[in-house]
Coordinates of C-alpha atoms and ligand atoms in Angstrom, one line a residue:
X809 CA 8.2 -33.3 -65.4
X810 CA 11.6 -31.0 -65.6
X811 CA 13.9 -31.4 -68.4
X812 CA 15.9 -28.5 -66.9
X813 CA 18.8 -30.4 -65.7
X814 CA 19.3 -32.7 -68.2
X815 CA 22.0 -32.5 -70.8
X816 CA 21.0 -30.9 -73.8
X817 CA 20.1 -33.7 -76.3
X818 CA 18.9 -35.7 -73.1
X819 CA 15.9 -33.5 -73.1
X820 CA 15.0 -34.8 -76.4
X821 CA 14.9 -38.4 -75.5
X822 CA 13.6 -38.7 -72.2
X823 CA 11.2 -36.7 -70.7
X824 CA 11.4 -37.3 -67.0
X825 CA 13.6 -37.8 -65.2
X826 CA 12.9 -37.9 -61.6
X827 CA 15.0 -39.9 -59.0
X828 CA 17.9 -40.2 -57.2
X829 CA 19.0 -42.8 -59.7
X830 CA 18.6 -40.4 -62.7
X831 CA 21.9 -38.9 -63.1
X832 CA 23.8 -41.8 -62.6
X833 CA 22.1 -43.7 -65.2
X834 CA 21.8 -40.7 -67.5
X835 CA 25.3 -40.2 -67.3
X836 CA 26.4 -43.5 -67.9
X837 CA 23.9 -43.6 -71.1
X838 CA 25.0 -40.5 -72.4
X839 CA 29.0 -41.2 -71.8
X840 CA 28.4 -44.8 -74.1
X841 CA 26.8 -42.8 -76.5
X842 CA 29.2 -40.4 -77.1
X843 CA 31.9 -42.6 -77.2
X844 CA 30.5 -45.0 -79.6
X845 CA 29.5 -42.0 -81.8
X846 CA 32.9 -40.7 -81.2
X847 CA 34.6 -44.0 -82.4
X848 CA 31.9 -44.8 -85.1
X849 CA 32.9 -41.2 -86.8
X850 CA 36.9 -41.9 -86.5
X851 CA 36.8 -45.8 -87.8
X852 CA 34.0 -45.4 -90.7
X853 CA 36.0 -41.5 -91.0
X854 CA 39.3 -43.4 -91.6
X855 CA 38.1 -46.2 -93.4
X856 CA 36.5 -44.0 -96.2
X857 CA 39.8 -41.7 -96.4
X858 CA 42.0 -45.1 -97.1
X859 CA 39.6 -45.9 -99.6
X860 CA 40.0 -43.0 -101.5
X861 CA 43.5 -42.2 -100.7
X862 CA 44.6 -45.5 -101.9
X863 CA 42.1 -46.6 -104.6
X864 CA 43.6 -48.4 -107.7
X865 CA 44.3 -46.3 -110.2
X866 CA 46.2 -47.0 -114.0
X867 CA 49.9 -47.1 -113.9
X868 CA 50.0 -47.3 -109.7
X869 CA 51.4 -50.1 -108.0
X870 CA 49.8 -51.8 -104.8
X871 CA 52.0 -50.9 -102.1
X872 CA 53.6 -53.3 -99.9
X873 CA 51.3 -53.9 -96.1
X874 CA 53.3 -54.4 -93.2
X875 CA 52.1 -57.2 -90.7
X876 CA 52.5 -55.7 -87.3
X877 CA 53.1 -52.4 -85.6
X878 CA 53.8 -53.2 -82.2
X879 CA 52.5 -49.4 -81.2
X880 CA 49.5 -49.2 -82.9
X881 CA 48.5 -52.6 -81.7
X882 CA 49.2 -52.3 -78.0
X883 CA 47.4 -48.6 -78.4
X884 CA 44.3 -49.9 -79.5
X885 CA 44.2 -52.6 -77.1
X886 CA 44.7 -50.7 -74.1
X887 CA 42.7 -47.9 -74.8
X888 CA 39.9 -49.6 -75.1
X889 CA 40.5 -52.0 -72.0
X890 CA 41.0 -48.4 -70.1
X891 CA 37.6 -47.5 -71.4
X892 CA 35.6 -50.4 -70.5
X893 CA 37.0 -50.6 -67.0
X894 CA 35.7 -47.5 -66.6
X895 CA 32.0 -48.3 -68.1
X896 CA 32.5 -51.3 -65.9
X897 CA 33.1 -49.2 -62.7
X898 CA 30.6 -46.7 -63.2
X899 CA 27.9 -49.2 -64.1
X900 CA 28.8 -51.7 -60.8
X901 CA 28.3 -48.7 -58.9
X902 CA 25.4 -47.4 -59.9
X903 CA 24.1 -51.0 -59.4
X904 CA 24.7 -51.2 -55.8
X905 CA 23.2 -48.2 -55.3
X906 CA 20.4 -49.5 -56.8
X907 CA 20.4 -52.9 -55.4
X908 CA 21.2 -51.8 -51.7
X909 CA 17.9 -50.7 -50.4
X910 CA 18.2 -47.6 -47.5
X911 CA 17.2 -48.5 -43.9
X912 CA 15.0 -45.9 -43.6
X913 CA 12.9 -47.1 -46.2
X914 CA 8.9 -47.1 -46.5
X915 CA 8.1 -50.6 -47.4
X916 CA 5.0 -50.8 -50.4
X917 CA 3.6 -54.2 -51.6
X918 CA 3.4 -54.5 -55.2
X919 CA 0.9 -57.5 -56.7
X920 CA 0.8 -58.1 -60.2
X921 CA -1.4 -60.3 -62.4
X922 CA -2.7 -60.4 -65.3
X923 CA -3.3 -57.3 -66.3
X924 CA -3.4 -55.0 -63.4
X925 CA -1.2 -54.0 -60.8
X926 CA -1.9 -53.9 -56.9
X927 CA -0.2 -51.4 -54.2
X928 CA -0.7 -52.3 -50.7
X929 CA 0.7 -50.1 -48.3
X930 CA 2.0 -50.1 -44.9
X931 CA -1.9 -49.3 -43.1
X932 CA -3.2 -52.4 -45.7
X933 CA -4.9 -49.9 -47.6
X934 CA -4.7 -51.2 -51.0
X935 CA -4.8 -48.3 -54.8
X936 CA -4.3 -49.7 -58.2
X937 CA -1.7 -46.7 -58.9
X938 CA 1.6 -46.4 -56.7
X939 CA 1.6 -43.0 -54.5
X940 CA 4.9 -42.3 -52.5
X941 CA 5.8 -38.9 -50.9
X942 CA 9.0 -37.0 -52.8
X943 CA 12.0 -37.5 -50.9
X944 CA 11.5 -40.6 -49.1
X945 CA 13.2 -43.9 -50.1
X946 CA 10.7 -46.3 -51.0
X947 CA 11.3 -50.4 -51.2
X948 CA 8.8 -52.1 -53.1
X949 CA 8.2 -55.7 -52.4
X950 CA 6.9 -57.3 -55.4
X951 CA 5.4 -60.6 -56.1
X952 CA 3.3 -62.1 -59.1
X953 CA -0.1 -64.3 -58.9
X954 CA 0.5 -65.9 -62.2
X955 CA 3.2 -65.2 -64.7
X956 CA 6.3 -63.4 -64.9
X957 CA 5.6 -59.5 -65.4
X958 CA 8.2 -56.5 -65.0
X959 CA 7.7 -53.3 -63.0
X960 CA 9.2 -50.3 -64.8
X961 CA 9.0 -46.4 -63.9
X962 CA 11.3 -45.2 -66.7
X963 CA 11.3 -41.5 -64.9
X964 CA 12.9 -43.2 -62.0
X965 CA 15.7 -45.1 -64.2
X966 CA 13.7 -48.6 -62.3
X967 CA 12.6 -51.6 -63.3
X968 CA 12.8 -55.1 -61.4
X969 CA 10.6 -58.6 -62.5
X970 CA 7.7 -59.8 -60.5
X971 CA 8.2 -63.5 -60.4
X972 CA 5.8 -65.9 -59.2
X973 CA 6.5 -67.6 -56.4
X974 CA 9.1 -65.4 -54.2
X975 CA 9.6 -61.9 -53.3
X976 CA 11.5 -59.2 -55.1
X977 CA 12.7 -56.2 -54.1
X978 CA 13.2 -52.9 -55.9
X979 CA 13.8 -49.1 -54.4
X980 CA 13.8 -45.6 -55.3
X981 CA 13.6 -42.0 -54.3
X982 CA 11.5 -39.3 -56.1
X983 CA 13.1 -35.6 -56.3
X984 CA 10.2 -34.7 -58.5
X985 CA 6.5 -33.9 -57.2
X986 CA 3.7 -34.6 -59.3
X987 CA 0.0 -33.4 -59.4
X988 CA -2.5 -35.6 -58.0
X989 CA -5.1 -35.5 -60.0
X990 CA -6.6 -38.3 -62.2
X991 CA -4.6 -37.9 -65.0
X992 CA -1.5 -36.8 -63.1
X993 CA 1.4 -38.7 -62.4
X994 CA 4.7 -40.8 -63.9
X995 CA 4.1 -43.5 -65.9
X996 CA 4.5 -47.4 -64.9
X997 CA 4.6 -50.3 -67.4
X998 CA 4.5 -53.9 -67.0
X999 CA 7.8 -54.1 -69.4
X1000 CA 7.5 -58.3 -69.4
X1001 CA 4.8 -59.8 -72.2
X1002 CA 2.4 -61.3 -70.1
X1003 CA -0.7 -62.3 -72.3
X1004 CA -3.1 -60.6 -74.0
X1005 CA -3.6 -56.9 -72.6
X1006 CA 0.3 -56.9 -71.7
X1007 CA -0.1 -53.3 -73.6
X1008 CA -3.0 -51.8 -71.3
X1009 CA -0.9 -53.4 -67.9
X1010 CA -0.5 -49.7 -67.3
X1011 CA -0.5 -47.8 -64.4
X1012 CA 0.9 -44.1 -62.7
X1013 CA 3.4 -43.2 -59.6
X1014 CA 1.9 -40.2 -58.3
X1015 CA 4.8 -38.2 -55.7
X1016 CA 3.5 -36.5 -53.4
X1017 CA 5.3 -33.0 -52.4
X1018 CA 4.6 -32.7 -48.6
X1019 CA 4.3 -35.4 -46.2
X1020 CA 0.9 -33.6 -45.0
X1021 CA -0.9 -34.1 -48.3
X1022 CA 0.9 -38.1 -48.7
X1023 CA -0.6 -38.8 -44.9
X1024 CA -3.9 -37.7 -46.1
X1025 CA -4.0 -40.2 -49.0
X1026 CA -3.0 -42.8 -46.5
X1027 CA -6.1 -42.0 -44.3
X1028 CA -7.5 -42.5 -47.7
X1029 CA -7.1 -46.0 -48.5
X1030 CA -7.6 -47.5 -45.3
X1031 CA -9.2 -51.1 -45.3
X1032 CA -12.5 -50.8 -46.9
X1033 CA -14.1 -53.5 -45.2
X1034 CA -14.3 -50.5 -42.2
X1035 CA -16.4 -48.9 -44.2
X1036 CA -19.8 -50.0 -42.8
X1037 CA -21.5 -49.9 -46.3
X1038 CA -21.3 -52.9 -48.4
X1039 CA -21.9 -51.1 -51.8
X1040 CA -19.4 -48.5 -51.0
X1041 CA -17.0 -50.5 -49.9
X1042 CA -17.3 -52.7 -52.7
X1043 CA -16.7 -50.1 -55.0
X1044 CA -13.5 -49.2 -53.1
X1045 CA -12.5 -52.6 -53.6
X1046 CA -13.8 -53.0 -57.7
X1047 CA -11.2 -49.7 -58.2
X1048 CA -8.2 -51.1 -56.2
X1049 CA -7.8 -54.7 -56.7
X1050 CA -7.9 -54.4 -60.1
X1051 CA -11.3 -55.5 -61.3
X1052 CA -12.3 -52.5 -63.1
X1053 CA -9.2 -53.5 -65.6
X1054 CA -11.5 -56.2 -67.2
X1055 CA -15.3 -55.3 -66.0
X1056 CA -17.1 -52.0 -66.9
X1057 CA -20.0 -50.4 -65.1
X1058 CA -21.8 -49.7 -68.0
X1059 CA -22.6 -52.7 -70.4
X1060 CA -19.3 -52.6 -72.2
X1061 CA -17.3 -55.7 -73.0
X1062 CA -13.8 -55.4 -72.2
X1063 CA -11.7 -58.7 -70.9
X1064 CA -14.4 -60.0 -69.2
X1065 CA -17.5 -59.4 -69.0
X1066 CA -19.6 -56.1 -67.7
X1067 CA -20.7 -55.8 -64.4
X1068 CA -23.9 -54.2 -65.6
X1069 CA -26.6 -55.9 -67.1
X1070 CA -27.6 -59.9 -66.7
X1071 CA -28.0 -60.1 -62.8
X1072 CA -30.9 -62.4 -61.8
X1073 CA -30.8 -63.8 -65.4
X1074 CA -29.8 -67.3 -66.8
X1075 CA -26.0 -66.4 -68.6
X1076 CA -24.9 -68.5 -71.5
X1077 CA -21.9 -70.6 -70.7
X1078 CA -18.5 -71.7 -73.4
X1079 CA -19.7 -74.9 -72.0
X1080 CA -23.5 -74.8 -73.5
X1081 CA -24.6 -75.0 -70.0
X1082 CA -26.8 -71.9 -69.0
X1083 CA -25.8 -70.8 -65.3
X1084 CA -27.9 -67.9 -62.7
X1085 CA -26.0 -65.0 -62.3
X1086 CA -27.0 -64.9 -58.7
X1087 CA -24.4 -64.4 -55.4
X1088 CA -22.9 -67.6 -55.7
X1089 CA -22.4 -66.9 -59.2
X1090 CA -20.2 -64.0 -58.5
X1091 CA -18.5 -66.0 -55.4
X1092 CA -17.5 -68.6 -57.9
X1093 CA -16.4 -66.7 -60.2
X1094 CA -14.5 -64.4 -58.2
X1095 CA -12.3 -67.8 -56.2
X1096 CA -12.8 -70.3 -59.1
X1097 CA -13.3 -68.0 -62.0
X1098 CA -12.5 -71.3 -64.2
X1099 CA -15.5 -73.0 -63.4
X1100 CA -17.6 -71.0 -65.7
X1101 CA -16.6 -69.0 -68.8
X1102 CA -19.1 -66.4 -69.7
X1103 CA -20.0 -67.5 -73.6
X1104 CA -17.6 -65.0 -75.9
X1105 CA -14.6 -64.3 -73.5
X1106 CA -11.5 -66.1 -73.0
X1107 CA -10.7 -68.3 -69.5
X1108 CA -8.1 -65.6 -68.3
X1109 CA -9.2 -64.3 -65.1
X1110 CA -7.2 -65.0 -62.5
X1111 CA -8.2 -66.9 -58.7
X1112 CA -8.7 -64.3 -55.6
X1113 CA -8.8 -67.5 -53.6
X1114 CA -6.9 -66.0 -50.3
X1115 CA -6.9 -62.8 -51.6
X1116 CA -10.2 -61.5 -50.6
X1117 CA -11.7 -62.3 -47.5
X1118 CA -15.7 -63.3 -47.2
X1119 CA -17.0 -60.2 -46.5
X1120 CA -15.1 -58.4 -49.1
X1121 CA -16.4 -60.5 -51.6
X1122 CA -20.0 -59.6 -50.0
X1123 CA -19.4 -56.1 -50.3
X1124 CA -18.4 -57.1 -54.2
X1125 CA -21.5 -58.7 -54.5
X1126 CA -23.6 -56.1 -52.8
X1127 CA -22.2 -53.6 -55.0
X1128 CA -22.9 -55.4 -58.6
X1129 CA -26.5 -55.7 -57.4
X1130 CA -25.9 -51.7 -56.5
X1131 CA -25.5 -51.4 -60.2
X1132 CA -28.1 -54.1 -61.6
X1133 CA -31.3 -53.7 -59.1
X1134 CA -33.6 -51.0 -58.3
X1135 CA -33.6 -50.3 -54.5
X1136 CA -29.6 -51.1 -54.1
X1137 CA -28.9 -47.8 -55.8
X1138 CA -25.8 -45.8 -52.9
X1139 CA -25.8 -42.1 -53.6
X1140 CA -21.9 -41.6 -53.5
X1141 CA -19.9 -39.2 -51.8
X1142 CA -18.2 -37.3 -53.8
X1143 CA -15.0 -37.6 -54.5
X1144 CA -12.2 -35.1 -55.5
X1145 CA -11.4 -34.5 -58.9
X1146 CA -14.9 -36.0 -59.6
X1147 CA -18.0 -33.5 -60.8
X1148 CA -20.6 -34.7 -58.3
X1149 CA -20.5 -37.9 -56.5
X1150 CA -24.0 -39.7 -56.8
X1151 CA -24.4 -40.2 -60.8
X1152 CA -20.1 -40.5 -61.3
X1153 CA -20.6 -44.6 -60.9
X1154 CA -22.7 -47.0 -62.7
X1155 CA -25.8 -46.0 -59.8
X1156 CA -27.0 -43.2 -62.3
X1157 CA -31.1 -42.6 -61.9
X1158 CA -33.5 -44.5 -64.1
X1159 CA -33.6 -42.8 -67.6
X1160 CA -30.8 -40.6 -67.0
X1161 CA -29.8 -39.4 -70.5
X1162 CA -27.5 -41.8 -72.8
X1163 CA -26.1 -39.4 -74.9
X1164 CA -24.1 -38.4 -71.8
X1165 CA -22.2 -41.8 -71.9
X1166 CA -18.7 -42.3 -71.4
X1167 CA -15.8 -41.9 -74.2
X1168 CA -15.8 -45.7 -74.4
X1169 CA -17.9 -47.4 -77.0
X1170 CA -21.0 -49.1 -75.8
X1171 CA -22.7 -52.4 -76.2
X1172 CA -26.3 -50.8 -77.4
X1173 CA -28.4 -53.5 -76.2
X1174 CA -27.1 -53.7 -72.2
X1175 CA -26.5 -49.8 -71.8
X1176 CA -28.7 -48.6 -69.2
X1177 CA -27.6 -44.8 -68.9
X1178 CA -24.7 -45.2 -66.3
X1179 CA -22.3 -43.0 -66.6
X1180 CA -18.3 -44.7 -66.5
X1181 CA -16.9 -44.6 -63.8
X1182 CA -14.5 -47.1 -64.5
X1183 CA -11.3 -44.6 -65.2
X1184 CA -11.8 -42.4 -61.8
X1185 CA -10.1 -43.1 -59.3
X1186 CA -11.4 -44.2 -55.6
X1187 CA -8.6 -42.8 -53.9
X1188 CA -7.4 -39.4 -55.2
X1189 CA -6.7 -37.3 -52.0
X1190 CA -5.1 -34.4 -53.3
Ligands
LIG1816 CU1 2.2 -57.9 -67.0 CU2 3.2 -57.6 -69.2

């Protein structure tokens, strides 16, 4: 968010830079640099002189090369051993420091798969983008459901693989505050090609700067099966375990298939076979998603099987039929950083106005007039 304390041509480069990690890594980067340009300038400098200064020209006679110069030799072999053991030392170091995780530590859970990420913190409370308070050391435990992906906050100098199949660890701490609003926040990249929408695996680290405002987004994202609506709850869960990465509220194709539109109908399968998009449908497809590929998208969804618990997938259910049938319509609280609550998810009225439709292109025949919800944020306690 600063660039104030960089070094000058650092500003130019990087843009954030907001850890404890920062300077180290900065430091080292910008020491390499400047001694390769450094060297680059006096070899290719030299190199270029001796080629002019001793060019063959008529009526000159080579001169005679010596083999060895003990000096020179031994000068530029030591030098340069100096010089790397020093690269070497201040590269170990900022290694441990990187790998040696503070006792103090808040523990987050990271989940991966393709293509969204999952943050589970300590209260089980689940948001698809990472929020830590400034000035705590956090250790992220990540894992993978599927295939190798990489966890990278480039402001924080950090980046650690997601393997599946065991645990890795990562940590940081955050000297810079963000805003937390819907846009706000430090960017995260899956930085490992995992398949198809590697590119949109995207999400943000929002830092919070008082521990006042960081508890309130805790209270936040408690367990949304306490919430004693199904459709609400459901929506909670479509925003933070990653479904609204593939399934849009309003008609839309993305990866997958919308939410909106087909419910109670017969739905063309790859297979020829025509299946009910009823609730066993949905449960299927959300535990066994190979079982049936929706005609014209690709078998990449990934198994919640142990994941989700029954009544979370109820509450999934309950809310796709929010969006699909008359009579299951949930006006919405509203949330912050959201104009109104009711409309602001795929629940909008009957004939509300389609020209007021989200930024993202439409599928003409399946949009209903829902507004898209799909980009805001459950849980944006500010
Ligand atoms: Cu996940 Cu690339």
């Amino acid at each position: 968010m600063t660039t104030a304390h960089l070094p000058p041509l650092a500003s130019f480069w990087f843009h954030d830079s907001a850890s404890t990690f920062s300077p180290t890594v900065d430091s080292l980067f910008y020491f390499i640099l400047w001694l390769s340009t450094f060297f680059f300038v006096l070899i290719v400098g030299l190199m270029l002189f001796f080629m002019a200064w001793y060019r063959s020209r008529p009526g000159h006679a080579p001169e005679h090369s010596p083999h060895h110069n003990n000096l020179l030799e031994a000068t530029w072999t030591i030098i340069p051993v100096m010089l790397i053991f020093v690269i070497f030392g201040l590269g170990f170091s900022g290694y441990m420091e990187m790998r040696t995780v503070p006792d103090n530590a808040m523990e987050v859970q990271v989940i991966a798969q393709k293509w969204n990420w999952s943050f589970r913190y300590p209260n089980g409370g689940f948001s698809p983008e990472l929020h830590i308070p400034k000035g705590r050391p956090i250790k992220l435990l990540l894992q993978s459901k599927d295939v190798l992906h990489s966890l990278y906050v480039p402001a924080f100098r950090a980046k650690m693989d997601c393997v599946p199949g065991r645990y890795n660890t990562m940590w940081f701490e955050a000297t810079e505050a963000t805003g937390t609003g819907p846009e706000d926040g430090f960017d995260l990249f899956c930085t490992e090609y995992c398949g198809t929408s590697h590119s949109t695996m995207m999400s943000r680290v929002v830092v919070y700067d008082n521990e006042d405002d960081y508890a309130k987004f805790l209270d936040g994202v408690i367990d949304p099966r306490k919430e004693a609506d199904p459709v609400i709850a459901g929506r909670t869960l479509y925003q933070n375990r990653g479904c609204a990465q593939c399934h849009s509220l309003d008609g839309a194709a993305r990866t997958g298939p919308s939410f909106k539109g087909g419910w109670g109908k017969e739905q063309p399968m790859t297979s020829g076979e025509n299946v009910l998009m009823d609730e066993n449908y949905i449960r299927s497809s959300i535990l066994n998603p190979m079982a049936h590929i929706r005609k014209g998208f690709q078998p990449v969804m990934p198994s919640y099987q142990g994941q989700l618990k029954d009544d979370e997938i109820y509450a999934l259910i309950s809310f796709i039929k929010s969006i699909n049938l008359e009579g299951y319509e949930t006006q919405w609280p509203a949330l912050e950083g959201e104009e109104g609550g009711a409309a602001a998810t795929g629940a909008a009225e009957p004939g509300a106005d389609p020209a007021e439709k989200a930024d993202e292109p439409v599928d003409d025949k399946e949009a209903e007039g829902a507004d898209a919800p799909a980009e805001a944020p459950v849980n944006d306690a500010a």
